[in-house]
């Protein structure tokens, strides 16, 4: 009887370590300098196929970010390059408890599709500047400031660090165009006038290219908008429509293309446009995590801890990969992480391709890469 009970308990423990619904792990790799318990790390893919780990400090002020490029990550000899960048004092909220830092996935790591430059950007007061009502009230001008670190990706070295106070450069939507030009799009200034007893608020907008590494601006097109707080989603005025042929050499068909390429909410819409065929998810807690660079797959992170009920209940983190062509789910990976709800590691995941093979790659606790080959 004792032997049977012992065997039963051993089987139960072995079940709690399964990946239940996911594939076997293809590779794992321990970073040379893992994060400590006062840091937060996220994982990203780079245009040249390498992985990028961004590590931020949780304490205030968080001036130094560490970026780590990992090449040949699916081989027996990955290569790491590390670089610390000074982003200036900041009070950026890091929601590490929910494993989610949306900003560094969109507007802080600007990657050149040609693989020449990486621009690390941190902006302060950009939102307040971009709201008209903050600009037309006397004495309420809250000026934005932005710190840019320009990095040469060939040598993985810092070329220039610059503090920008020009409102357009400091608060505008910034990023690389499909043709590899660094551009900024946003509001240059505001004007308020009273006409027939009504206050009319006018914003002056522009799209500019910025030469690297000196950041010399050159205007692509400019226009005005009345009573609008954000960049237009559609070309509704003659001035906006006149931008179209000027944007074409940059790889954009319209101002809406610019918004969906550079603006945080616009990029969310862009991802949603490609993920429309993915069916609604249950149970609760699943959210968009990553869109593959080849636009073939999307990754959902079931962020909250799930529980599998066995003899000894255990918790896991769920990741699901879908084909964008038809919304078919091809992976449902359950990563066990303990028997206590609060014993949750940090996870960040991406869909990455190397040598023609697609993987779900996870970064666990800013220390360990885990790869799972997609079927």
Coordinates of C-alpha atoms in Angstrom, one line a residue:
X1 CA 0.0 0.0 0.0
X2 CA 2.8 2.4 0.9
X3 CA 4.6 1.6 -2.4
X4 CA 1.4 2.5 -4.4
X5 CA 0.9 5.7 -2.5
X6 CA 4.5 6.7 -3.1
X7 CA 4.2 5.9 -6.8
X8 CA 1.0 7.9 -7.0
X9 CA 2.6 11.0 -5.4
X10 CA 5.6 10.7 -7.8
X11 CA 3.3 10.6 -10.8
X12 CA 1.4 13.6 -9.5
X13 CA 4.5 15.6 -9.1
X14 CA 5.7 14.7 -12.6
X15 CA 2.4 15.9 -14.0
X16 CA 2.8 19.3 -12.4
X17 CA 5.9 19.9 -14.5
X18 CA 4.3 19.3 -17.9
X19 CA 3.8 21.9 -20.5
X20 CA 0.3 20.7 -21.2
X21 CA -0.8 21.7 -24.7
X22 CA 2.5 23.2 -25.8
X23 CA 5.6 21.8 -27.6
X24 CA 8.8 20.6 -26.0
X25 CA 11.4 23.2 -25.3
X26 CA 13.8 23.5 -28.2
X27 CA 16.5 25.5 -26.4
X28 CA 17.4 27.4 -23.3
X29 CA 20.1 30.0 -22.7
X30 CA 21.2 31.8 -19.5
X31 CA 22.1 35.4 -19.9
X32 CA 25.6 36.3 -18.7
X33 CA 24.4 39.1 -16.5
X34 CA 20.8 38.4 -15.4
X35 CA 18.6 41.1 -13.9
X36 CA 18.5 41.5 -10.1
X37 CA 15.4 41.6 -8.0
X38 CA 15.1 45.4 -8.4
X39 CA 15.0 45.3 -12.2
X40 CA 12.4 44.7 -14.9
X41 CA 13.3 43.2 -18.4
X42 CA 11.4 42.9 -21.7
X43 CA 12.2 40.9 -24.8
X44 CA 12.1 42.3 -28.4
X45 CA 13.0 41.1 -31.9
X46 CA 15.3 43.1 -34.2
X47 CA 15.1 43.6 -38.0
X48 CA 18.3 41.5 -38.5
X49 CA 16.8 38.6 -36.6
X50 CA 18.7 39.1 -33.3
X51 CA 16.9 39.4 -30.0
X52 CA 17.0 42.5 -27.8
X53 CA 16.6 42.6 -24.0
X54 CA 15.8 45.9 -22.3
X55 CA 16.4 46.0 -18.6
X56 CA 15.1 48.9 -16.4
X57 CA 15.5 49.6 -12.8
X58 CA 12.5 49.8 -10.5
X59 CA 13.8 52.3 -8.0
X60 CA 13.6 56.1 -8.6
X61 CA 15.1 57.7 -10.4
X62 CA 15.7 55.1 -13.1
X63 CA 18.4 56.9 -15.2
X64 CA 20.2 53.9 -16.7
X65 CA 18.7 51.3 -19.0
X66 CA 20.7 48.3 -20.1
X67 CA 20.2 47.0 -23.6
X68 CA 21.5 43.6 -24.6
X69 CA 21.6 42.2 -28.2
X70 CA 21.7 38.4 -28.5
X71 CA 22.6 37.0 -31.9
X72 CA 22.7 33.3 -32.9
X73 CA 20.2 32.7 -30.0
X74 CA 19.0 29.4 -31.3
X75 CA 22.5 27.9 -31.5
X76 CA 24.9 26.4 -29.0
X77 CA 26.9 29.6 -28.9
X78 CA 24.7 32.7 -28.7
X79 CA 26.6 36.0 -28.8
X80 CA 25.8 38.9 -26.4
X81 CA 26.5 42.6 -26.7
X82 CA 25.7 44.9 -23.8
X83 CA 25.3 48.6 -23.6
X84 CA 24.1 51.0 -20.8
X85 CA 22.3 54.1 -21.9
X86 CA 21.4 57.2 -19.8
X87 CA 17.8 58.2 -20.4
X88 CA 17.8 60.9 -17.7
X89 CA 15.8 61.1 -14.5
X90 CA 12.3 59.9 -15.0
X91 CA 9.2 58.7 -13.1
X92 CA 8.1 56.1 -15.7
X93 CA 5.6 53.7 -14.1
X94 CA 6.7 50.1 -14.4
X95 CA 3.8 47.7 -13.9
X96 CA 6.0 44.8 -13.2
X97 CA 3.4 43.1 -11.0
X98 CA 1.2 42.6 -14.1
X99 CA 4.3 41.7 -16.2
X100 CA 3.5 44.5 -18.7
X101 CA 5.4 47.5 -19.9
X102 CA 3.7 48.7 -23.0
X103 CA 5.8 51.7 -23.8
X104 CA 9.2 50.1 -24.5
X105 CA 7.5 47.9 -27.1
X106 CA 6.4 50.9 -29.1
X107 CA 7.9 54.3 -28.6
X108 CA 11.1 53.8 -26.7
X109 CA 13.0 51.4 -28.9
X110 CA 13.1 52.8 -32.4
X111 CA 14.7 50.2 -34.8
X112 CA 16.0 50.9 -38.2
X113 CA 14.7 48.3 -40.7
X114 CA 18.0 48.4 -42.4
X115 CA 19.8 47.3 -39.3
X116 CA 22.0 50.5 -39.1
X117 CA 20.7 52.4 -36.0
X118 CA 18.8 51.9 -32.8
X119 CA 17.4 55.0 -31.2
X120 CA 16.5 54.7 -27.5
X121 CA 14.0 57.4 -26.5
X122 CA 12.4 58.6 -23.3
X123 CA 10.0 61.5 -23.4
X124 CA 8.5 63.5 -20.5
X125 CA 5.3 65.6 -20.6
X126 CA 4.6 64.5 -24.2
X127 CA 1.0 63.8 -23.4
X128 CA 0.3 67.1 -21.8
X129 CA 1.8 69.0 -24.7
X130 CA -0.3 67.1 -27.2
X131 CA -3.5 68.2 -25.6
X132 CA -4.6 71.5 -26.9
X133 CA -6.4 72.7 -23.7
X134 CA -3.1 72.6 -21.8
X135 CA -1.6 75.0 -24.4
X136 CA -4.3 77.7 -24.6
X137 CA -4.7 78.3 -20.9
X138 CA -2.3 81.1 -19.7
X139 CA 0.4 79.9 -17.4
X140 CA -0.3 76.2 -18.0
X141 CA 2.4 75.5 -20.6
X142 CA 4.0 72.2 -19.7
X143 CA 6.9 71.8 -22.0
X144 CA 8.0 68.4 -23.1
X145 CA 11.6 67.1 -22.9
X146 CA 13.1 64.0 -24.6
X147 CA 16.4 62.1 -24.2
X148 CA 17.7 60.3 -27.3
X149 CA 20.5 57.8 -27.4
X150 CA 21.6 57.0 -30.9
X151 CA 23.3 53.6 -31.2
X152 CA 25.4 52.2 -34.1
X153 CA 24.2 48.6 -34.5
X154 CA 27.2 47.5 -36.5
X155 CA 29.5 48.1 -33.6
X156 CA 26.8 48.2 -31.0
X157 CA 28.2 51.5 -29.6
X158 CA 26.7 54.8 -28.6
X159 CA 27.1 57.5 -31.2
X160 CA 25.4 60.4 -29.5
X161 CA 23.2 61.2 -26.5
X162 CA 21.1 64.4 -26.9
X163 CA 18.5 66.1 -24.8
X164 CA 15.7 67.6 -27.0
X165 CA 13.4 70.4 -25.8
X166 CA 11.9 71.4 -29.2
X167 CA 8.2 70.5 -28.7
X168 CA 7.9 68.8 -32.1
X169 CA 11.0 66.5 -31.5
X170 CA 10.3 66.0 -27.8
X171 CA 6.6 65.1 -28.0
X172 CA 5.9 63.9 -31.6
X173 CA 5.5 60.4 -32.7
X174 CA 8.9 59.2 -33.7
X175 CA 10.2 56.1 -35.5
X176 CA 11.7 54.7 -38.7
X177 CA 9.8 54.6 -42.0
X178 CA 9.6 51.4 -44.1
X179 CA 12.4 52.9 -46.2
X180 CA 14.7 53.5 -43.2
X181 CA 14.3 57.2 -42.6
X182 CA 14.0 58.5 -39.1
X183 CA 10.8 60.6 -38.9
X184 CA 8.8 62.6 -36.4
X185 CA 5.2 63.5 -36.7
X186 CA 3.2 65.7 -34.4
X187 CA 2.2 69.2 -33.3
X188 CA 4.6 72.1 -33.6
X189 CA 2.4 74.6 -31.8
X190 CA -1.1 76.0 -31.1
X191 CA -3.1 79.1 -31.7
X192 CA -6.4 80.2 -30.1
X193 CA -8.7 82.8 -31.6
X194 CA -12.2 84.1 -30.7
X195 CA -14.5 84.3 -33.8
X196 CA -18.1 85.4 -33.4
X197 CA -17.9 84.8 -29.7
X198 CA -16.6 81.2 -30.1
X199 CA -13.1 80.1 -29.2
X200 CA -11.3 78.3 -32.1
X201 CA -8.3 76.2 -31.3
X202 CA -5.9 75.5 -34.2
X203 CA -3.0 73.1 -34.1
X204 CA 0.0 73.3 -36.4
X205 CA 1.2 69.9 -37.5
X206 CA 4.1 68.6 -39.5
X207 CA 6.0 65.4 -40.6
X208 CA 9.8 65.8 -40.6
X209 CA 12.7 63.5 -41.4
X210 CA 15.7 63.6 -39.1
X211 CA 19.2 63.0 -40.4
X212 CA 21.4 60.6 -38.3
X213 CA 23.3 61.0 -36.2
X214 CA 23.0 64.8 -36.1
X215 CA 19.2 64.9 -36.1
X216 CA 19.0 67.7 -38.6
X217 CA 15.3 68.1 -39.4
X218 CA 13.8 68.5 -42.9
X219 CA 10.0 69.1 -43.3
X220 CA 8.2 66.6 -45.5
X221 CA 4.7 68.3 -45.2
X222 CA 2.8 70.5 -42.8
X223 CA -0.9 71.3 -42.2
X224 CA -3.3 72.8 -39.7
X225 CA -6.2 71.2 -37.8
X226 CA -9.0 73.0 -36.0
X227 CA -10.5 71.6 -32.8
X228 CA -8.6 68.3 -32.9
X229 CA -6.6 66.9 -30.1
X230 CA -4.8 64.1 -32.0
X231 CA -3.3 63.6 -35.4
X232 CA -6.1 62.9 -37.9
X233 CA -7.0 59.3 -38.6
X234 CA -8.1 60.1 -42.1
X235 CA -7.1 62.7 -44.7
X236 CA -10.0 65.1 -44.3
X237 CA -8.6 68.5 -45.4
X238 CA -6.9 69.6 -48.6
X239 CA -3.7 70.2 -46.6
X240 CA -3.7 66.6 -45.3
X241 CA -4.4 65.2 -48.7
X242 CA -1.5 67.2 -50.1
X243 CA 0.8 65.2 -47.8
X244 CA 0.2 61.9 -49.6
X245 CA 2.6 62.3 -52.5
X246 CA 5.2 63.7 -50.2
X247 CA 4.9 60.7 -47.9
X248 CA 5.2 58.1 -50.7
X249 CA 9.0 58.2 -50.9
X250 CA 9.1 57.3 -47.2
X251 CA 6.9 54.2 -47.8
X252 CA 3.7 55.7 -46.5
X253 CA 0.4 56.1 -48.4
X254 CA -1.2 58.5 -46.1
X255 CA -1.0 60.3 -42.7
X256 CA -3.0 57.3 -41.2
X257 CA -0.1 55.0 -42.3
X258 CA 2.2 57.3 -40.4
X259 CA 0.0 57.1 -37.3
X260 CA -0.3 53.4 -37.4
X261 CA 3.5 53.1 -37.8
X262 CA 4.6 55.5 -35.0
X263 CA 1.7 56.3 -32.6
X264 CA 1.1 53.9 -29.7
X265 CA -2.7 53.6 -30.2
X266 CA -2.2 53.5 -34.0
X267 CA 0.2 50.6 -33.7
X268 CA -2.4 48.8 -31.6
X269 CA -4.9 49.3 -34.4
X270 CA -2.4 48.1 -36.9
X271 CA -1.9 44.9 -34.9
X272 CA -5.7 44.5 -34.5
X273 CA -6.2 44.8 -38.2
X274 CA -3.9 41.8 -38.8
X275 CA -5.3 39.8 -35.9
X276 CA -9.0 40.2 -36.8
X277 CA -9.3 36.4 -37.6
X278 CA -8.1 35.3 -34.2
X279 CA -11.2 34.1 -32.3
X280 CA -12.1 35.7 -28.9
X281 CA -10.2 34.1 -26.1
X282 CA -11.3 32.5 -22.9
X283 CA -10.8 32.4 -20.0
X284 CA -10.1 36.0 -19.2
X285 CA -6.7 37.5 -19.0
X286 CA -5.3 37.0 -22.6
X287 CA -4.0 40.0 -24.4
X288 CA -2.0 40.9 -27.5
X289 CA 1.8 40.5 -26.9
X290 CA 3.6 40.4 -30.2
X291 CA 3.2 40.4 -34.0
X292 CA 5.8 38.5 -35.9
X293 CA 8.1 40.5 -38.2
X294 CA 6.9 38.6 -41.3
X295 CA 3.2 39.3 -40.4
X296 CA 2.4 35.6 -40.3
X297 CA 1.8 35.0 -36.6
X298 CA 0.5 36.7 -33.5
X299 CA 1.2 36.0 -29.8
X300 CA -1.3 36.3 -27.0
X301 CA -0.1 36.3 -23.4
X302 CA -2.5 34.9 -20.9
X303 CA -1.1 37.3 -18.3
X304 CA -2.7 36.2 -15.1
X305 CA -1.6 33.0 -13.3
X306 CA -3.8 30.0 -14.2
X307 CA -4.3 27.0 -12.0
X308 CA -4.3 23.3 -13.0
X309 CA -6.1 21.1 -10.5
X310 CA -4.3 17.9 -9.8
X311 CA -3.4 16.1 -6.6
X312 CA -1.1 19.0 -5.9
X313 CA -2.5 22.1 -7.7
X314 CA 0.1 24.1 -9.7
X315 CA 0.1 27.5 -11.4
X316 CA 1.2 28.2 -14.9
X317 CA 1.5 31.1 -17.4
X318 CA -0.2 30.6 -20.8
X319 CA 1.0 31.7 -24.2
X320 CA -0.9 31.1 -27.5
X321 CA 0.3 31.5 -31.0
X322 CA -2.0 32.0 -34.0
X323 CA -1.6 32.0 -37.8
X324 CA -2.8 35.4 -39.1
X325 CA -4.0 34.0 -42.4
X326 CA -6.9 32.1 -40.9
X327 CA -6.8 32.6 -37.2
X328 CA -5.7 29.0 -36.5
X329 CA -4.1 28.4 -33.1
X330 CA -0.9 26.5 -33.5
X331 CA 0.5 26.7 -30.0
X332 CA -1.0 26.7 -26.5
X333 CA 2.0 26.7 -24.2
X334 CA 1.5 26.4 -20.5
X335 CA 4.6 27.2 -18.5
X336 CA 4.4 26.0 -14.9
X337 CA 6.0 28.2 -12.3
X338 CA 5.2 26.9 -8.8
X339 CA 2.5 25.9 -6.4
X340 CA 1.8 29.3 -4.9
X341 CA -0.1 32.1 -6.7
X342 CA 2.4 34.9 -5.6
X343 CA 5.4 32.8 -6.8
X344 CA 5.2 34.3 -10.3
X345 CA 8.3 34.9 -12.4
X346 CA 8.4 37.8 -14.9
X347 CA 7.8 36.8 -18.5
X348 CA 8.2 38.6 -21.8
X349 CA 7.6 36.8 -25.1
X350 CA 8.0 37.3 -28.8
X351 CA 7.5 35.3 -32.0
X352 CA 11.0 35.1 -33.7
X353 CA 12.4 33.4 -36.8
X354 CA 15.9 32.1 -37.3
X355 CA 17.2 30.2 -40.3
X356 CA 13.7 29.7 -41.6
X357 CA 12.3 28.3 -38.4
X358 CA 9.7 30.1 -36.2
X359 CA 9.9 30.0 -32.4
X360 CA 8.0 31.3 -29.5
X361 CA 10.8 32.8 -27.4
X362 CA 10.3 33.6 -23.7
X363 CA 12.4 35.6 -21.3
X364 CA 12.0 34.4 -17.8
X365 CA 12.9 36.7 -14.9
X366 CA 15.3 38.7 -17.2
X367 CA 17.7 35.8 -16.9
X368 CA 16.7 32.8 -19.0
X369 CA 15.7 32.5 -22.7
X370 CA 13.4 29.6 -23.5
X371 CA 12.6 28.7 -27.1
X372 CA 9.7 26.5 -28.4
X373 CA 9.6 25.6 -32.0
X374 CA 6.2 26.4 -33.7
X375 CA 4.7 23.4 -35.6

